[in-house]
PDB file of C-alpha atoms in Angstrom:
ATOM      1  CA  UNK A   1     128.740 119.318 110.429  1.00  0.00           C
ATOM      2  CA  UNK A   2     127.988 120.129 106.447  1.00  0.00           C
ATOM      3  CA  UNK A   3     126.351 123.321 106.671  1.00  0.00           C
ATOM      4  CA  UNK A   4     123.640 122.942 103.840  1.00  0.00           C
ATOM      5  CA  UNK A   5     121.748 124.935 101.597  1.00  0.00           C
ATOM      6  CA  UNK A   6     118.506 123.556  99.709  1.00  0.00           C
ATOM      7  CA  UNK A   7     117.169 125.687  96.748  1.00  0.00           C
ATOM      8  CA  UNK A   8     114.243 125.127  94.630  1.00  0.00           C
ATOM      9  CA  UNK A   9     111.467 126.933  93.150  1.00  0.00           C
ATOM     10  CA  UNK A  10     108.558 124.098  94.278  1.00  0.00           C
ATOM     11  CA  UNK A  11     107.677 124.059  97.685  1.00  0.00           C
ATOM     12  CA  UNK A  12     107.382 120.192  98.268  1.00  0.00           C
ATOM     13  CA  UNK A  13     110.638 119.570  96.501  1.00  0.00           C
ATOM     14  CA  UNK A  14     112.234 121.577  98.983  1.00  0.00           C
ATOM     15  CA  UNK A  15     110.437 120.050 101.947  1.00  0.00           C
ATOM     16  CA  UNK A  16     111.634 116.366 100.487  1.00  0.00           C
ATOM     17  CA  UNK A  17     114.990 117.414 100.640  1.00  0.00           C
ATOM     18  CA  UNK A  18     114.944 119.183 103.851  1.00  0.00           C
ATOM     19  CA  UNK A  19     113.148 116.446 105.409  1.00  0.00           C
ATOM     20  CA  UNK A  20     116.141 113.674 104.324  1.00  0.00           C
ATOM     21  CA  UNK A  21     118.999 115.980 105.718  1.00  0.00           C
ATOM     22  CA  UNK A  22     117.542 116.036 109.124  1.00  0.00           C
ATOM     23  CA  UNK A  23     117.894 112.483 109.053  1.00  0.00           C
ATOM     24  CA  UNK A  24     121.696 112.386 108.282  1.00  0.00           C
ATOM     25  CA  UNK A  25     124.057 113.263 111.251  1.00  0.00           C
ATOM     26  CA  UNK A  26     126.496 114.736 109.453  1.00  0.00           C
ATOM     27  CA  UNK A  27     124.656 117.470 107.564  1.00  0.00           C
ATOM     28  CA  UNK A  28     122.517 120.404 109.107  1.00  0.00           C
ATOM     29  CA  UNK A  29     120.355 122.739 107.265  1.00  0.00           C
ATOM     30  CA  UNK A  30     121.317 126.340 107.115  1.00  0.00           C
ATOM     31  CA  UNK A  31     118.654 127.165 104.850  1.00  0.00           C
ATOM     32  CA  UNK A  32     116.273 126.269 102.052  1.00  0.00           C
ATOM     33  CA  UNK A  33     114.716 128.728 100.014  1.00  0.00           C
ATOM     34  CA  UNK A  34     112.661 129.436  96.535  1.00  0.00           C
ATOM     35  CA  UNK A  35     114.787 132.202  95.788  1.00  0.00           C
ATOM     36  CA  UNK A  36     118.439 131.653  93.862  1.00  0.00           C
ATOM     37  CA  UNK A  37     119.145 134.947  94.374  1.00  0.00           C
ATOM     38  CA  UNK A  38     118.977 134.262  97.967  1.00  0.00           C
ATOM     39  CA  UNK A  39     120.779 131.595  97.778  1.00  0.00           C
ATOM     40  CA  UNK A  40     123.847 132.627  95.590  1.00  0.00           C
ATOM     41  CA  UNK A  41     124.160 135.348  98.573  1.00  0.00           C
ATOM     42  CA  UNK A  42     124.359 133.018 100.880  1.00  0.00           C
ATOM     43  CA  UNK A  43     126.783 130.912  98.871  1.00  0.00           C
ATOM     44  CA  UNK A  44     129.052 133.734  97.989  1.00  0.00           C
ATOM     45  CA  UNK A  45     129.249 135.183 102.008  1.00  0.00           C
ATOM     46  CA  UNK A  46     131.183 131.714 102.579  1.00  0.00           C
ATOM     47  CA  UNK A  47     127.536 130.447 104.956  1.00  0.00           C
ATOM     48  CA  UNK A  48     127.458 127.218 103.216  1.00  0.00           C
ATOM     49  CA  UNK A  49     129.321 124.020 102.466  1.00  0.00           C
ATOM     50  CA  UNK A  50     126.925 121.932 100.066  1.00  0.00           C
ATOM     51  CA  UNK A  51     124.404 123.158  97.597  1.00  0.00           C
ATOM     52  CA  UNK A  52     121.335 120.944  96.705  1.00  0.00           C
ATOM     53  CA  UNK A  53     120.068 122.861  94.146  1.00  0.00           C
ATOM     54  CA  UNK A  54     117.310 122.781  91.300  1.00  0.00           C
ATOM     55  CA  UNK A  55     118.173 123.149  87.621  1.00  0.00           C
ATOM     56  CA  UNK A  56     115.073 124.469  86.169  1.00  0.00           C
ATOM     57  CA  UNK A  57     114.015 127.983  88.195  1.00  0.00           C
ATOM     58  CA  UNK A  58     112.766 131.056  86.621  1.00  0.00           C
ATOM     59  CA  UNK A  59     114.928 133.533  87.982  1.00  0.00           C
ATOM     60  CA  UNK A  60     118.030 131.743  87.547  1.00  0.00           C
ATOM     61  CA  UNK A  61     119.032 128.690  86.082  1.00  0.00           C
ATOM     62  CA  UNK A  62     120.930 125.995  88.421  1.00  0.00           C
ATOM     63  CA  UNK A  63     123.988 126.188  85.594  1.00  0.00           C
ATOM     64  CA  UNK A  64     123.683 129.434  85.484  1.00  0.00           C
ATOM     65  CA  UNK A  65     123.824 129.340  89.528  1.00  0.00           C
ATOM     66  CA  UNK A  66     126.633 127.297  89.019  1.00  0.00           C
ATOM     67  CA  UNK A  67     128.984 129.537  87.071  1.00  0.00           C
ATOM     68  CA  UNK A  68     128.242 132.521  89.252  1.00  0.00           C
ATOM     69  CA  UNK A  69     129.322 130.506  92.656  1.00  0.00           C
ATOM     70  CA  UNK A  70     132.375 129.684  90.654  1.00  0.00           C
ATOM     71  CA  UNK A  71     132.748 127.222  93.348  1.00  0.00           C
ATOM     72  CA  UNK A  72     132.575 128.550  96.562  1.00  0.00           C
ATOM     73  CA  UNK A  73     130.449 125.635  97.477  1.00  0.00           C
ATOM     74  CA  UNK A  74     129.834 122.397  96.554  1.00  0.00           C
ATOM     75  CA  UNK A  75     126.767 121.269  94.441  1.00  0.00           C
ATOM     76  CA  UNK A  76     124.303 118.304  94.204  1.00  0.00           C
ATOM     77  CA  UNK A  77     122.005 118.894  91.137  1.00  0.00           C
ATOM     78  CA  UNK A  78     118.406 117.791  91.729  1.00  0.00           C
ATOM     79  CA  UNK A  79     116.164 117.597  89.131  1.00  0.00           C
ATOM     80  CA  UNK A  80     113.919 115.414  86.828  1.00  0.00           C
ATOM     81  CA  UNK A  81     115.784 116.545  83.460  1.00  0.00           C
ATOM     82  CA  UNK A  82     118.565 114.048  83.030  1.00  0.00           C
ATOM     83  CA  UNK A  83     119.923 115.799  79.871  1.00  0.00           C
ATOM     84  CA  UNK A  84     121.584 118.390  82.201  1.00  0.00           C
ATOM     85  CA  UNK A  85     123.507 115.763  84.175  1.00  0.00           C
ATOM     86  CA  UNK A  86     126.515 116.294  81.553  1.00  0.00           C
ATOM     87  CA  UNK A  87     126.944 120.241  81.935  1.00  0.00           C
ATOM     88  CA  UNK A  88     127.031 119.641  85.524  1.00  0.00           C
ATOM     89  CA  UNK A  89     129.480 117.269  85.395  1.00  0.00           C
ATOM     90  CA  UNK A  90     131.524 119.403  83.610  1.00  0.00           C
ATOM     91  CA  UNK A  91     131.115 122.334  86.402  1.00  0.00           C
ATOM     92  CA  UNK A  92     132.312 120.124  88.687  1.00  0.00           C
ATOM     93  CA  UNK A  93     129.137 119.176  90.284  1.00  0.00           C
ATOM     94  CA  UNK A  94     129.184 115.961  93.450  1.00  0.00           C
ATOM     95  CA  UNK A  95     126.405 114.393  91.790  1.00  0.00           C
ATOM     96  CA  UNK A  96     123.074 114.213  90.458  1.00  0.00           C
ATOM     97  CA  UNK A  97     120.048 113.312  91.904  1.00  0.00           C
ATOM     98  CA  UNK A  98     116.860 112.833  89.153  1.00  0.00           C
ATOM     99  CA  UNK A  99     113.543 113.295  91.019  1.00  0.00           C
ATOM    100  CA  UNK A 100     111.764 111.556  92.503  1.00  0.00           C
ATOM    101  CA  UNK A 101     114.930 111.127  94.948  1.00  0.00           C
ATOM    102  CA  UNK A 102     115.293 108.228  96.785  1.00  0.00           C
ATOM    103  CA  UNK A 103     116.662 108.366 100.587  1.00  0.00           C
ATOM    104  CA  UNK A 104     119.178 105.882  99.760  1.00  0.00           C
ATOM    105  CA  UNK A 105     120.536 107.587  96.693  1.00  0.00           C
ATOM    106  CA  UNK A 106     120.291 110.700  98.765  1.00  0.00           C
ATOM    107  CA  UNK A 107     122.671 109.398 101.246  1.00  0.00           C
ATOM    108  CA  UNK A 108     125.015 107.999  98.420  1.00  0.00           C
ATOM    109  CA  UNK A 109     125.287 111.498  97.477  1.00  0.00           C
ATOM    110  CA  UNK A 110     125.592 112.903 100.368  1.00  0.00           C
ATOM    111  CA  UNK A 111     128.652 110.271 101.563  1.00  0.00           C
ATOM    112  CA  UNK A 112     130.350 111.607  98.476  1.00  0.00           C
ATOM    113  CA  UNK A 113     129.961 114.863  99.126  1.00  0.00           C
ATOM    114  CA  UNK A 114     131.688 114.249 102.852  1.00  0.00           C
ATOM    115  CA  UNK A 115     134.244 112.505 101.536  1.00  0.00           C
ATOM    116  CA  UNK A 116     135.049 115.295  99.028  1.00  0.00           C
ATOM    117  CA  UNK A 117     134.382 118.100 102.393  1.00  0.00           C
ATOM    118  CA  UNK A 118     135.653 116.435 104.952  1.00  0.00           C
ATOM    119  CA  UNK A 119     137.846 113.941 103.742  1.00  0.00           C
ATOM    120  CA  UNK A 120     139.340 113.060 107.296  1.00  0.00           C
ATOM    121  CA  UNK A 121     135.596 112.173 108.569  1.00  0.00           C
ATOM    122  CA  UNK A 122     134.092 108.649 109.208  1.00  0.00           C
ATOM    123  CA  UNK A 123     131.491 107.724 106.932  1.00  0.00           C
ATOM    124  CA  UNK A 124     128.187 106.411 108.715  1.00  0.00           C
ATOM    125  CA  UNK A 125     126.591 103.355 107.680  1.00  0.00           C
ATOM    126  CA  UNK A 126     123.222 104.756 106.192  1.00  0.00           C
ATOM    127  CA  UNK A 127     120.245 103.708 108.984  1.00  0.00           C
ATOM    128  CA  UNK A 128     117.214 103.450 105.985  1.00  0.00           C
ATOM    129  CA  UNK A 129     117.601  99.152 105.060  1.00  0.00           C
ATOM    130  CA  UNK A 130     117.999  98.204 108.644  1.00  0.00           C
ATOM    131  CA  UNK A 131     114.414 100.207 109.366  1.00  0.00           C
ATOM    132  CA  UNK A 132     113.067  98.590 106.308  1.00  0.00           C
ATOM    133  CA  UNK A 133     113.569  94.945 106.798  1.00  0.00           C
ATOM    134  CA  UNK A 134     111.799  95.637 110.323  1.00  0.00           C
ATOM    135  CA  UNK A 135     108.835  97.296 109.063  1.00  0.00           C
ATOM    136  CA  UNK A 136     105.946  95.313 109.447  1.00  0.00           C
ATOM    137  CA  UNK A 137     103.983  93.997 105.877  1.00  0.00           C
ATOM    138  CA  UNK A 138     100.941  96.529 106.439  1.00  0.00           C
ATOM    139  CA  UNK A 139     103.445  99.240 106.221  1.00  0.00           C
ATOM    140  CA  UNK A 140     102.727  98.617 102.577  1.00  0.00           C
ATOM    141  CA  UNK A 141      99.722 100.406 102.963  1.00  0.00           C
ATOM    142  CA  UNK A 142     100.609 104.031 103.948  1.00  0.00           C
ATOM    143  CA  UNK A 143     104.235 103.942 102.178  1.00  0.00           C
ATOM    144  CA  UNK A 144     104.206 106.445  98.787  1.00  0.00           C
ATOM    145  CA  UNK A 145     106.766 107.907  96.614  1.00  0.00           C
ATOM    146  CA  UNK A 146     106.807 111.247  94.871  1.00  0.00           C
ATOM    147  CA  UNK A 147     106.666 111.567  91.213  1.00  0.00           C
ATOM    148  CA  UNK A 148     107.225 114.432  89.341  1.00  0.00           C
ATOM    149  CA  UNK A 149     104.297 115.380  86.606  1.00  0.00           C
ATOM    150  CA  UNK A 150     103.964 118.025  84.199  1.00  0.00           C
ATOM    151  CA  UNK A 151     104.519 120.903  86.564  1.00  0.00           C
ATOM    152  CA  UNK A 152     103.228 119.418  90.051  1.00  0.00           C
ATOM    153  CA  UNK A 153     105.338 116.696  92.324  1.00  0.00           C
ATOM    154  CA  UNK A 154     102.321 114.159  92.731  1.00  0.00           C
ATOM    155  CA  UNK A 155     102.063 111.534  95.614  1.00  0.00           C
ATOM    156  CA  UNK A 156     101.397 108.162  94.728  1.00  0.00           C
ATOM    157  CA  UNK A 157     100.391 105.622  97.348  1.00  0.00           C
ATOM    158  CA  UNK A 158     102.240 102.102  96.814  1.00  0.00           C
ATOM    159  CA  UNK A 159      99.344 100.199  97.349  1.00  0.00           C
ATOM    160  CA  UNK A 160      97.578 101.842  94.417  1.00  0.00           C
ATOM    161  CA  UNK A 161     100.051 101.333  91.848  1.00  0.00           C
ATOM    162  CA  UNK A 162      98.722  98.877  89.266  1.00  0.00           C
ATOM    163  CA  UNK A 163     101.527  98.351  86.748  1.00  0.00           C
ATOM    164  CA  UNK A 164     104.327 100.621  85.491  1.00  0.00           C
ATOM    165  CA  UNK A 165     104.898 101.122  81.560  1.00  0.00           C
ATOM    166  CA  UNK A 166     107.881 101.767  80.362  1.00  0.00           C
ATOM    167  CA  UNK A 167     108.048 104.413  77.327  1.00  0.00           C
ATOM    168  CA  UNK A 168     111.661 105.662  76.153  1.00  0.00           C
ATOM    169  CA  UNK A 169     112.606 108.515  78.061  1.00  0.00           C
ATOM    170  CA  UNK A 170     109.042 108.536  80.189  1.00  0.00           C
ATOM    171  CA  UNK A 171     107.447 106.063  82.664  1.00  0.00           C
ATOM    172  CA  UNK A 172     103.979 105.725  83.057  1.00  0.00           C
ATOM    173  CA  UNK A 173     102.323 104.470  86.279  1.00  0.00           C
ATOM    174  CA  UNK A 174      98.851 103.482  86.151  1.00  0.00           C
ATOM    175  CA  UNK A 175      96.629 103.372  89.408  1.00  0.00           C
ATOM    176  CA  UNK A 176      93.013 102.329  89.068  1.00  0.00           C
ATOM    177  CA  UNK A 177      91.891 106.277  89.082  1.00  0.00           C
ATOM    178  CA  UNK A 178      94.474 107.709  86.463  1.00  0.00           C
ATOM    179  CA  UNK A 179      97.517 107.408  85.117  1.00  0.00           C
ATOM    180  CA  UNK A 180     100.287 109.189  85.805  1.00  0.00           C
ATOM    181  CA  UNK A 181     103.307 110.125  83.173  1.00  0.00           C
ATOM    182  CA  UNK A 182     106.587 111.156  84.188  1.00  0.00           C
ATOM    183  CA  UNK A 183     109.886 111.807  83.167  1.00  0.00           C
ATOM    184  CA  UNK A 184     112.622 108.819  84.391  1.00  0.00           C
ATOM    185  CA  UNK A 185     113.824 105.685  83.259  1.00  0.00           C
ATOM    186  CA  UNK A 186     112.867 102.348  84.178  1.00  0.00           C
ATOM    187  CA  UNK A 187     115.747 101.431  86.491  1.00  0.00           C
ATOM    188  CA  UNK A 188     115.747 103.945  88.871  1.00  0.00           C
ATOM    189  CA  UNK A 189     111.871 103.279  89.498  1.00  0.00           C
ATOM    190  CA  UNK A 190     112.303  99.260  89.671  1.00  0.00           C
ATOM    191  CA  UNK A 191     115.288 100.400  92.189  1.00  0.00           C
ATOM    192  CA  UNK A 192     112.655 102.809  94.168  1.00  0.00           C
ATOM    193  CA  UNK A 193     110.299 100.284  94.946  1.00  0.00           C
ATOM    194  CA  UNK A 194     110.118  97.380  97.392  1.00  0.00           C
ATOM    195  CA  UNK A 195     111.311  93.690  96.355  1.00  0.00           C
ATOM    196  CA  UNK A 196     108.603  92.346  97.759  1.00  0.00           C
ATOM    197  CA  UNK A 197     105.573  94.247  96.279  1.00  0.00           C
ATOM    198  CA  UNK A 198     107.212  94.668  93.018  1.00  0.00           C
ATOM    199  CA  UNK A 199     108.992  92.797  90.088  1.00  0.00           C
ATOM    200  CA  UNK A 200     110.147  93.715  86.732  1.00  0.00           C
ATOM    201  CA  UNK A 201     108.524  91.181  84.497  1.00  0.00           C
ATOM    202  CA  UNK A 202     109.678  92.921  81.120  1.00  0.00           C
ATOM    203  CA  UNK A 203     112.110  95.402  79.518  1.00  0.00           C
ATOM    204  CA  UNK A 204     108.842  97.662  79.395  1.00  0.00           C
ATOM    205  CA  UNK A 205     106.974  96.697  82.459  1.00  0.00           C
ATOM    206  CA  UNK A 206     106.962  96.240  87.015  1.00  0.00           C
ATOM    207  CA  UNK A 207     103.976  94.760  88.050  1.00  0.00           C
ATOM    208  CA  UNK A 208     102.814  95.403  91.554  1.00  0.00           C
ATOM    209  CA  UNK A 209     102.020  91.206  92.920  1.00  0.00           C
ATOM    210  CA  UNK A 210      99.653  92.042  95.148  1.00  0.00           C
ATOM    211  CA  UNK A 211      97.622  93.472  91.626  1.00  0.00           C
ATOM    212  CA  UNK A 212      98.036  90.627  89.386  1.00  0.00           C
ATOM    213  CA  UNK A 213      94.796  88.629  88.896  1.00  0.00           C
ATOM    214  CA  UNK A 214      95.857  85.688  86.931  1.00  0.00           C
ATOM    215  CA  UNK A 215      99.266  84.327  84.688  1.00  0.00           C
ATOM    216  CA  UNK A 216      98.369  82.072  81.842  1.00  0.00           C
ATOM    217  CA  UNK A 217     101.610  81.254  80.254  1.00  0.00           C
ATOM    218  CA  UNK A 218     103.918  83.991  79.975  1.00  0.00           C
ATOM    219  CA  UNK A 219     101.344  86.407  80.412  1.00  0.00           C
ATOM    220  CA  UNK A 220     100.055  88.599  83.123  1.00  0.00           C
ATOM    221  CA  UNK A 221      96.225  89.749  83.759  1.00  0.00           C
ATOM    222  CA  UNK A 222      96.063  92.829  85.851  1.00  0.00           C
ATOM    223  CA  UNK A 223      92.216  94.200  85.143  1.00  0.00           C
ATOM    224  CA  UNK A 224      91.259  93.896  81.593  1.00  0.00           C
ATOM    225  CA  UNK A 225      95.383  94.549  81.074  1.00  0.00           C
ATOM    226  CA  UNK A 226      97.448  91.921  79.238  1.00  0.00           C
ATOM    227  CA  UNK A 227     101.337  92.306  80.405  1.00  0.00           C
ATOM    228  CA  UNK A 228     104.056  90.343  79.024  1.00  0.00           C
ATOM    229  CA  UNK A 229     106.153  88.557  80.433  1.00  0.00           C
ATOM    230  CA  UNK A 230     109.977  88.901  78.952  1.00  0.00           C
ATOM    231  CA  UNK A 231     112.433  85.895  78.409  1.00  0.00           C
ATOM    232  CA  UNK A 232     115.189  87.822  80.732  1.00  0.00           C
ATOM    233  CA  UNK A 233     112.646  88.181  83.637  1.00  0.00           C
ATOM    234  CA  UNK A 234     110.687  85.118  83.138  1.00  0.00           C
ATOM    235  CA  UNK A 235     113.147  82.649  85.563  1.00  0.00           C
ATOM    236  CA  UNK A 236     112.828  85.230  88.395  1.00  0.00           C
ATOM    237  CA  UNK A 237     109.363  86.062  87.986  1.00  0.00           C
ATOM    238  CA  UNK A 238     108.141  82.454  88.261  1.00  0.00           C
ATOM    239  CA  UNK A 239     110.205  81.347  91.168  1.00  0.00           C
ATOM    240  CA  UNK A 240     108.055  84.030  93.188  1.00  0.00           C
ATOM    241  CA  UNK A 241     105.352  83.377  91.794  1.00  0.00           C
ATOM    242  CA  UNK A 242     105.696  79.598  92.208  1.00  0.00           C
ATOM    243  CA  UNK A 243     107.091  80.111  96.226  1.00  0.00           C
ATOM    244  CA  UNK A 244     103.608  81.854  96.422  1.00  0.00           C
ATOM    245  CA  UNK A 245     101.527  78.471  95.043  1.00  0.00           C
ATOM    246  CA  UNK A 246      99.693  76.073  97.428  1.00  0.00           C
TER     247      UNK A 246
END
């Protein structure tokens, strides 16, 4: 077993993350915590193999974390501040993981991490796609993903999701009550959601399908919303679309 540690200074982060190792085999939880100082104890007493750990905390910084452990255990950054990637890298960091975190690019991380701890050890298959594919349609309705906003980790229910805008370094994800701006990029959300709910249908835009109201040409109507629809995406889009005609 990967005795783990899980350190962040917001409570639902940590319960995310705690939540995903008790659904590996391999990895059990030794302790998760608000407190780096804490933590850093913990790490330098030789309790722990594998650090998930937050970059942005008051009391300590994860680099600043970092340098202290000086290695005594290995790290997975978390965070929703991909400029800070690099600087782990460079501290020898096993990955890491931009919020909101995926189970399936948990357990990416997590296999490379093993391999890196226990190098003799058999990787296991991740479990997630198998339960997926036999998850009825109306699962749809109760499935959500966490997204990190201004200073609160917001749950957004699938089935609410409208459209998704695309805006540099920031996504925006409109719902028919709000909408919600976050830090990411537009790949790791299109990779997030389900094939068959949602399609990227521009360099700047994922439609949900079960929101769009009407296409006329190479445009999409969700609401009083006019989305284009790109020449790179176009092929794809309309081959679902047309399997979907009667």
């Amino acid at each position: 077993m990967i005795r783990c540690l899980v350190v962040d200074d917001e409570p639902l982060a940590l319960h995310i993350v705690e939540d995903y190792i008790s659904k590996v085999p391999f990895l059990q939880l030794v302790k998760s915590t608000t407190n780096p100082i804490e933590a850093l104890t913990l790490v330098q007493q030789g309790d722990v193999d594998l650090v998930f750990l937050d970059v942005q905390m008051p009391e300590l910084t994860g680099i600043q974390f970092l340098k202290i452990a000086n290695g005594k255990a290995k790290v997975i950054l978390t965070t929703a501040y991909p400029e800070y990637a690099l600087e782990g890298y460079e501290l020898d960091v096993v990955d890491y993981l931009l919020k909101p975190i995926a189970f399936d690019r948990f357990f990416k991380s997590v296999q490379k991490a093993q391999a890196i701890i226990q190098p003799s050890a058999k990787l296991i298959a991740i479990p997630e796609p198998v339960q997926q594919q036999q998850q009825p349609q109306n699962d749809f309705l109760s499935d959500f993903i966490f997204i990190k906003s201004e200073h609160k980790i917001q749950k957004v229910y699938l089935r609410d999701i409208l459209f998704i805008e695309g805006l540099k370094d920031y996504i925006s994800i409109f719902t028919p009550a709000e909408r919600i701006i976050t830090l990411q990029n537009m790949k790791k959300m299109e990779d997030a959601l389900p094939e068959r709910h949602f399609i990227r249908v521009h360099k700047s835009y994922i439609v949900s399908l079960n929101k769009i109201d009407s296409i006329e040409r190479s445009r999409i109507w969700i609401g009083d919303k006019i989305i284009p629809v790109g020449d790179t995406y176009r092929d794809p889009f309309f081959k679902i679309i047309d399997g979907k005609n009667i």
